[in-house]
Amino acid sequence: MKTDAESLLKKAVKISSLPTVFNQINEAIEDPECSFLEIARLIGGDAVLSARLLRLANSSFFGFPSPIETITHAITVIGMAPLRDLVLATTVICQFRGMPQNGIDMNAFWRHSIACGLGARIIATYCHEPNVERYYVLGMVHDLGRLIFFMNLPDQVSRALEHCQARGELLYRMEGAAIGCGHAETGALLLRKWRLPERMQEAVCHHHHPSGARHYQLETSILHVADVIAHALKLGSSGDLLVPELDLKAWKRIGLPEGLLSSIINQMDHQFPDAIQMFLKEG
Amino acid sequence: MEKRDAAIDSTFAAAHPDLKTISWCIVVKVKLENLGPGEVVARDVKDHRGRIILDAGKAIQKKHLKIFKVWGVTEVYLENHQPKKNLSLPDGISSRQLEEIQLEMQKLFRHNPVEHPVLKELFDLCVKRELTHRGGKGEGETQ
């Protein structure tokens, strides 16, 4: 039976909206009259979230010379917009916690997402992009469509996956035929339901075909390249076990020399264990 | 390993008036990790903003290697550079294992044209990384 992304998401009621705390924080950050203290109070209201953010602020992600002990201090040194993205990255994982696993290894899934996020963040830094944390979030959410497939259509996806693995094919290329819609567009639709910015929706929607992006080509290309690298390094998996096809135009658009790949990979390998600790450790 | 592009390089010729009898020379792009002190750069070495870090015709000193790294220079152009031997095998890895790893990587990259420079680079780096990982794990084991 073929299905479309819209009706798939209707079934996934539990994840159809983000937790209120994220929306409150988001609104507060958008509000020019809202003070640091009020935002800190909002974050502080969620003990798990504040503990995670403080752990993040004190990690090698930022490498600040002295310890950061309060949320207000964290906001001051990290900045509002990056902090919001980090809140989102932590929230997304919590959102899917306790979901039926249905043949997907959740740990491997998040490891792939984190690796992709790290890659995108590092590439964005080399591209001198402002607020690189938003690239990290892009990596975290780029394959959420797959999770929705595994949650709602476990048998269909598992069959398609077996078929691909036996023939050395790529799953994303045959999702249309096997399921009726692609994981990229399903993920993008979920982000729209979550009322996340259009640039995130577009990057996720086109992360396998970055040339299809109309407005946010650089974001989409960076996410695409990071996804390819994460697959090549075999850091986790979201279903596909082979390296997806690299769009050479996307690599050209990013404008980095090939020689930089080794630094990108070294940094990914270096930051990966820390990021896993911070984002996947319970509590 | 390096992308070779033969070019008539006027910058290098200008910096070496004594070489005027030679009308052209082969200029090769070399990655930072394959550079050693004493080699002469054929073109100006610039950072990403175009600021010159080392003039064409100057020899690379040890300190320059560090400076290049700090300023994000990943490759420079050298004249008639002899590339180093291919990957050196880490301890505990046999050439058979290297072949196995290369074969695994070829399967992993089967949907990508690995002859393209950027994919070739990614492929080689993945092989090298896998070699180091297995070499590290295999420590203490006898071959």
mmCIF file with all atom_site columns, C-alpha atoms in Angstrom, chain A residues 126 128 167-170 173 228-229 231-235 241-248 251 257-263 265 269, chain B residues 3 29 31 33 48-49 72-75 104-105 107-113 116-119 121-123 125-126 129-130 133-134:
data_model
loop_
_atom_site.group_PDB
_atom_site.id
_atom_site.type_symbol
_atom_site.label_atom_id
_atom_site.label_alt_id
_atom_site.label_comp_id
_atom_site.label_asym_id
_atom_site.label_entity_id
_atom_site.label_seq_id
_atom_site.pdbx_PDB_ins_code
_atom_site.Cartn_x
_atom_site.Cartn_y
_atom_site.Cartn_z
_atom_site.occupancy
_atom_site.B_iso_or_equiv
_atom_site.pdbx_formal_charge
_atom_site.auth_seq_id
_atom_site.auth_comp_id
_atom_site.auth_asym_id
_atom_site.auth_atom_id
_atom_site.pdbx_PDB_model_num
ATOM 1  C CA . TYR A 1 126 ? 35.275 26.747 7.399  1.00 0.00 ? 126 TYR A CA 1
ATOM 2  C CA . HIS A 1 128 ? 32.680 31.427 7.748  1.00 0.00 ? 128 HIS A CA 1
ATOM 3  C CA . ARG A 1 167 ? 21.434 -5.745 -4.062 1.00 0.00 ? 167 ARG A CA 1
ATOM 4  C CA . GLY A 1 168 ? 23.753 -3.002 -2.856 1.00 0.00 ? 168 GLY A CA 1
ATOM 5  C CA . GLU A 1 169 ? 21.166 -0.325 -3.635 1.00 0.00 ? 169 GLU A CA 1
ATOM 6  C CA . LEU A 1 170 ? 20.459 2.905  -1.795 1.00 0.00 ? 170 LEU A CA 1
ATOM 7  C CA . ARG A 1 173 ? 16.330 6.052  -4.112 1.00 0.00 ? 173 ARG A CA 1
ATOM 8  C CA . VAL A 1 228 ? 27.968 11.856 2.663  1.00 0.00 ? 228 VAL A CA 1
ATOM 9  C CA . ILE A 1 229 ? 31.005 12.165 4.951  1.00 0.00 ? 229 ILE A CA 1
ATOM 10 C CA . HIS A 1 231 ? 28.163 7.709  5.846  1.00 0.00 ? 231 HIS A CA 1
ATOM 11 C CA . ALA A 1 232 ? 31.716 7.310  4.556  1.00 0.00 ? 232 ALA A CA 1
ATOM 12 C CA . LEU A 1 233 ? 33.039 7.310  8.136  1.00 0.00 ? 233 LEU A CA 1
ATOM 13 C CA . LYS A 1 234 ? 30.408 4.736  9.149  1.00 0.00 ? 234 LYS A CA 1
ATOM 14 C CA . LEU A 1 235 ? 29.524 6.713  12.270 1.00 0.00 ? 235 LEU A CA 1
ATOM 15 C CA . LEU A 1 241 ? 24.756 1.333  4.790  1.00 0.00 ? 241 LEU A CA 1
ATOM 16 C CA . LEU A 1 242 ? 26.360 2.693  1.612  1.00 0.00 ? 242 LEU A CA 1
ATOM 17 C CA . VAL A 1 243 ? 27.665 6.173  0.883  1.00 0.00 ? 243 VAL A CA 1
ATOM 18 C CA . PRO A 1 244 ? 24.926 8.193  -0.864 1.00 0.00 ? 244 PRO A CA 1
ATOM 19 C CA . GLU A 1 245 ? 25.811 9.772  -4.171 1.00 0.00 ? 245 GLU A CA 1
ATOM 20 C CA . LEU A 1 246 ? 27.740 13.031 -3.744 1.00 0.00 ? 246 LEU A CA 1
ATOM 21 C CA . ASP A 1 247 ? 26.375 15.927 -5.787 1.00 0.00 ? 247 ASP A CA 1
ATOM 22 C CA . LEU A 1 248 ? 29.579 17.426 -7.188 1.00 0.00 ? 248 LEU A CA 1
ATOM 23 C CA . TRP A 1 251 ? 30.748 20.378 -3.240 1.00 0.00 ? 251 TRP A CA 1
ATOM 24 C CA . PRO A 1 257 ? 39.581 22.692 -1.281 1.00 0.00 ? 257 PRO A CA 1
ATOM 25 C CA . GLU A 1 258 ? 39.715 18.881 -1.189 1.00 0.00 ? 258 GLU A CA 1
ATOM 26 C CA . GLY A 1 259 ? 42.716 19.132 1.093  1.00 0.00 ? 259 GLY A CA 1
ATOM 27 C CA . LEU A 1 260 ? 40.441 20.350 3.884  1.00 0.00 ? 260 LEU A CA 1
ATOM 28 C CA . LEU A 1 261 ? 38.582 17.028 4.034  1.00 0.00 ? 261 LEU A CA 1
ATOM 29 C CA . SER A 1 262 ? 41.257 15.509 6.232  1.00 0.00 ? 262 SER A CA 1
ATOM 30 C CA . SER A 1 263 ? 40.893 18.300 8.828  1.00 0.00 ? 263 SER A CA 1
ATOM 31 C CA . ILE A 1 265 ? 37.297 14.245 9.315  1.00 0.00 ? 265 ILE A CA 1
ATOM 32 C CA . ASP A 1 269 ? 36.427 11.995 14.951 1.00 0.00 ? 269 ASP A CA 1
ATOM 33 C CA . LYS B 2 3   ? 46.483 16.103 -8.543 1.00 0.00 ? 3   LYS B CA 1
ATOM 34 C CA . LYS B 2 29  ? 49.773 20.867 -6.208 1.00 0.00 ? 29  LYS B CA 1
ATOM 35 C CA . LYS B 2 31  ? 49.058 18.736 0.238  1.00 0.00 ? 31  LYS B CA 1
ATOM 36 C CA . GLU B 2 33  ? 50.969 16.754 5.044  1.00 0.00 ? 33  GLU B CA 1
ATOM 37 C CA . HIS B 2 48  ? 41.540 32.270 2.208  1.00 0.00 ? 48  HIS B CA 1
ATOM 38 C CA . ARG B 2 49  ? 41.347 36.047 1.988  1.00 0.00 ? 49  ARG B CA 1
ATOM 39 C CA . GLY B 2 72  ? 44.073 27.249 6.864  1.00 0.00 ? 72  GLY B CA 1
ATOM 40 C CA . VAL B 2 73  ? 46.365 26.645 3.876  1.00 0.00 ? 73  VAL B CA 1
ATOM 41 C CA . THR B 2 74  ? 45.887 23.026 2.868  1.00 0.00 ? 74  THR B CA 1
ATOM 42 C CA . GLU B 2 75  ? 47.934 22.795 -0.315 1.00 0.00 ? 75  GLU B CA 1
ATOM 43 C CA . GLU B 2 104 ? 35.273 -2.897 1.613  1.00 0.00 ? 104 GLU B CA 1
ATOM 44 C CA . MET B 2 105 ? 35.592 0.809  0.863  1.00 0.00 ? 105 MET B CA 1
ATOM 45 C CA . LYS B 2 107 ? 31.666 -1.481 -1.857 1.00 0.00 ? 107 LYS B CA 1
ATOM 46 C CA . LEU B 2 108 ? 30.803 1.391  0.476  1.00 0.00 ? 108 LEU B CA 1
ATOM 47 C CA . PHE B 2 109 ? 31.491 3.962  -2.274 1.00 0.00 ? 109 PHE B CA 1
ATOM 48 C CA . ARG B 2 110 ? 29.902 1.984  -5.092 1.00 0.00 ? 110 ARG B CA 1
ATOM 49 C CA . HIS B 2 111 ? 27.439 4.755  -5.956 1.00 0.00 ? 111 HIS B CA 1
ATOM 50 C CA . ASN B 2 112 ? 30.150 7.390  -6.267 1.00 0.00 ? 112 ASN B CA 1
ATOM 51 C CA . PRO B 2 113 ? 32.726 8.041  -8.998 1.00 0.00 ? 113 PRO B CA 1
ATOM 52 C CA . HIS B 2 116 ? 36.827 12.405 -9.129 1.00 0.00 ? 116 HIS B CA 1
ATOM 53 C CA . PRO B 2 117 ? 39.421 14.306 -7.020 1.00 0.00 ? 117 PRO B CA 1
ATOM 54 C CA . VAL B 2 118 ? 37.162 15.085 -4.045 1.00 0.00 ? 118 VAL B CA 1
ATOM 55 C CA . LEU B 2 119 ? 35.795 11.535 -3.846 1.00 0.00 ? 119 LEU B CA 1
ATOM 56 C CA . GLU B 2 121 ? 40.447 12.177 -1.427 1.00 0.00 ? 121 GLU B CA 1
ATOM 57 C CA . LEU B 2 122 ? 37.514 11.074 0.752  1.00 0.00 ? 122 LEU B CA 1
ATOM 58 C CA . PHE B 2 123 ? 38.058 7.444  -0.250 1.00 0.00 ? 123 PHE B CA 1
ATOM 59 C CA . LEU B 2 125 ? 41.160 9.247  3.863  1.00 0.00 ? 125 LEU B CA 1
ATOM 60 C CA . CYS B 2 126 ? 38.604 6.592  4.812  1.00 0.00 ? 126 CYS B CA 1
ATOM 61 C CA . ARG B 2 129 ? 41.412 6.014  8.899  1.00 0.00 ? 129 ARG B CA 1
ATOM 62 C CA . GLU B 2 130 ? 40.307 2.379  8.850  1.00 0.00 ? 130 GLU B CA 1
ATOM 63 C CA . HIS B 2 133 ? 41.739 2.041  13.630 1.00 0.00 ? 133 HIS B CA 1
ATOM 64 C CA . ARG B 2 134 ? 42.596 -1.575 12.900 1.00 0.00 ? 134 ARG B CA 1
#
